[in-house]
């Protein structure tokens, strides 16, 4: 039975969404799948057993189900999402307790504070908050978004635009100039700097075909490349490396960095004046549930509270905690977070991701662009008083996301810094954010106030799109009210960089079962825990690697032959969906990928805003 503490499902939240009479019926029924009662018995035989309902596992389950495989998809939790779940405050309390009781593999050092303002008969209810265990953003030009469209899982989801990226320098936030128009109209940039920036942007869009430019620097840092080859100054170098490229340290090599910067630039203006999106009602947990629903419609069987105890590779029998058993004809796909304690030699989880999640009683609208409810803040190395060696990244989600009530906000901070100093960096970033949001919300800057400082060497420093010199001297007299604060360390075997490299997820199947040490292939494939990457770029790559191991090829990965063509689907020529600029009028700039036709979108008086015409 589903937990009574869970957040409402997609169908429960949007009961009228599929009641619209569409000209062509949906191939994916709206009330089928995981909203149906869970089966009381375990199937006797399946092709594939998938343990854990995280992002990779859920995408894989949907792909295999639509390909025709008989899939049993289980999770030891009473909620969907596993390591990618979106939880209520009460669920987070239980989750932290399980970590500290050593019941949650791949997590450690969990600490939790919850204010008395959250709880029964309090100001805020637990279910009013959706807290992501693995917060992510999605670039508009990405494999996952293409799969969402191809699989029609987009019909279950709503997306919103994310256009603002801030770099923290000189004790203030600088808003990223991320379009040609902004670069040309930015009065703080010298003409030569503008020319060099535009020269680099033109280069990076087609960088792989110009090895004569970057080849000599392939083993050097991007910072050196940008300074020597394109004559860029530190502020622009930091923006390109850390805010646009979302790199982790200053020593990042040229090829990997150029790939990441290009990812951002080609995503800008795909659906509108923004490069990234995030899903309403929850991030990875919401998308995981969408793929689980698709898999269930494709024939997969779902069971929660079903813990795998053992798998015998010789008999191919998997045994669960309730005593039920299933014969697995092909493979067991196992999340490290749900691996039995005693059995398989899963890949070493050698990388640490330190996370700090805070619920604050502040709407943080000063950080958001018009009509948006999210932003990304990047703290480059040595920008914090802790002297951080690695970047600290923060995803800020406001109430427009439906993940928190009006007047509150969720701050997701993370770092890939290894060891105990990571918590020091997170605390320093949190302090900087608290001071900054109080100053911005408390100080009224005159419109003609100078927003630029000039250093002794003549370089201009843009303090912020909101902050001037008077801001720097402002002493805060209030504090941000923290409603909840969660620290934890998540382990993974996936490094945070170059996550689209398939070899990272190609784990050899050479471990042996406890009971049969002679077995050369125990029939178990391990998935990867989420990496420190804040985008979804690793998900499809990891799922396709496992899909190929099971099926033999990834040629038919989500190659679903729908009976009725979706009139809003991506064209056969592979062109991207178009974006209806006239629809951006509402306070919620939703990018709602539903199946209404184009005329309804344009004539609906903006009832749904920021539609993607799929």
XYZ file of N, CA, C and O in Angstrom, residues 48 50 54-66 71 73 291 295 333 527 542-548 550 557-558:
124
model
N 12.997 -9.832 -16.848
C 13.944 -8.940 -16.171
C 13.349 -8.503 -14.838
O 12.183 -8.109 -14.766
N 13.931 -5.643 -12.043
C 14.602 -4.365 -11.778
C 14.311 -3.981 -10.340
O 13.151 -3.901 -9.927
N 14.689 4.383 -9.239
C 15.358 5.642 -9.529
C 15.263 5.999 -11.004
O 14.627 5.300 -11.802
N 15.930 7.077 -11.395
C 15.812 7.574 -12.763
C 16.268 6.547 -13.791
O 15.537 6.228 -14.733
N 17.470 6.013 -13.648
C 17.995 5.070 -14.638
C 17.123 3.828 -14.697
O 16.765 3.344 -15.777
N 16.754 3.297 -13.528
C 15.946 2.089 -13.482
C 14.572 2.304 -14.123
O 14.043 1.418 -14.809
N 13.988 3.478 -13.907
C 12.647 3.744 -14.437
C 12.658 3.930 -15.949
O 11.771 3.435 -16.653
N 13.669 4.642 -16.456
C 13.806 4.783 -17.910
C 14.016 3.416 -18.541
O 13.408 3.071 -19.572
N 14.869 2.600 -17.930
C 15.142 1.250 -18.437
C 13.883 0.390 -18.424
O 13.597 -0.334 -19.391
N 13.106 0.464 -17.342
C 11.882 -0.335 -17.234
C 10.904 0.011 -18.344
O 10.297 -0.876 -18.963
N 10.754 1.300 -18.631
C 9.838 1.705 -19.702
C 10.341 1.242 -21.059
O 9.577 0.729 -21.883
N 11.655 1.391 -21.303
C 12.218 0.983 -22.591
C 12.049 -0.526 -22.801
O 11.659 -0.981 -23.886
N 12.330 -1.335 -21.778
C 12.205 -2.783 -21.902
C 10.749 -3.212 -22.052
O 10.431 -4.115 -22.841
N 9.857 -2.582 -21.317
C 8.436 -2.954 -21.382
C 7.864 -2.700 -22.759
O 7.139 -3.546 -23.317
N 8.175 -1.551 -23.326
C 7.655 -1.243 -24.664
C 8.326 -2.089 -25.738
O 7.777 -2.289 -26.824
N 8.655 -7.434 -17.379
C 9.463 -6.773 -16.360
C 8.734 -6.768 -15.020
O 7.549 -6.417 -14.945
N 9.218 -4.773 -11.581
C 9.946 -3.606 -11.072
C 9.557 -3.419 -9.610
O 8.386 -3.169 -9.304
N 8.090 7.745 -15.998
C 8.572 6.569 -16.726
C 8.030 5.280 -16.120
O 7.784 4.308 -16.850
N 6.010 2.478 -18.127
C 6.394 1.061 -18.095
C 5.214 0.188 -17.701
O 5.010 -0.902 -18.261
N 18.527 -6.330 -12.592
C 19.112 -4.992 -12.629
C 18.938 -4.399 -11.227
O 17.813 -4.260 -10.740
N 23.148 -0.719 -11.571
C 22.986 0.627 -12.105
C 23.922 1.559 -11.350
O 24.595 1.156 -10.404
N 23.371 5.854 -19.380
C 23.446 4.716 -18.462
C 22.360 3.690 -18.765
O 22.614 2.476 -18.761
N 21.138 4.157 -19.036
C 20.029 3.235 -19.321
C 20.274 2.462 -20.617
O 19.992 1.258 -20.695
N 20.820 3.119 -21.629
C 21.055 2.447 -22.909
C 22.154 1.398 -22.806
O 22.089 0.357 -23.469
N 23.179 1.661 -21.983
C 24.248 0.670 -21.796
C 23.674 -0.617 -21.219
O 23.978 -1.728 -21.684
N 22.808 -0.498 -20.207
C 22.208 -1.689 -19.588
C 21.214 -2.342 -20.542
O 21.148 -3.574 -20.649
N 20.449 -1.538 -21.250
C 19.482 -2.060 -22.229
C 20.187 -2.930 -23.264
O 19.726 -4.020 -23.608
N 21.336 -2.466 -23.727
C 22.085 -3.224 -24.734
C 22.606 -4.537 -24.156
O 22.636 -5.563 -24.848
N 21.114 -6.363 -22.026
C 19.990 -7.282 -21.885
C 19.443 -7.714 -23.242
O 19.219 -8.894 -23.502
N 15.772 1.021 -28.759
C 15.559 1.711 -27.492
C 14.482 2.783 -27.656
O 14.668 3.759 -28.360
N 13.314 2.559 -27.051
C 12.141 3.429 -27.184
C 11.707 3.599 -28.639
O 11.145 4.630 -29.017
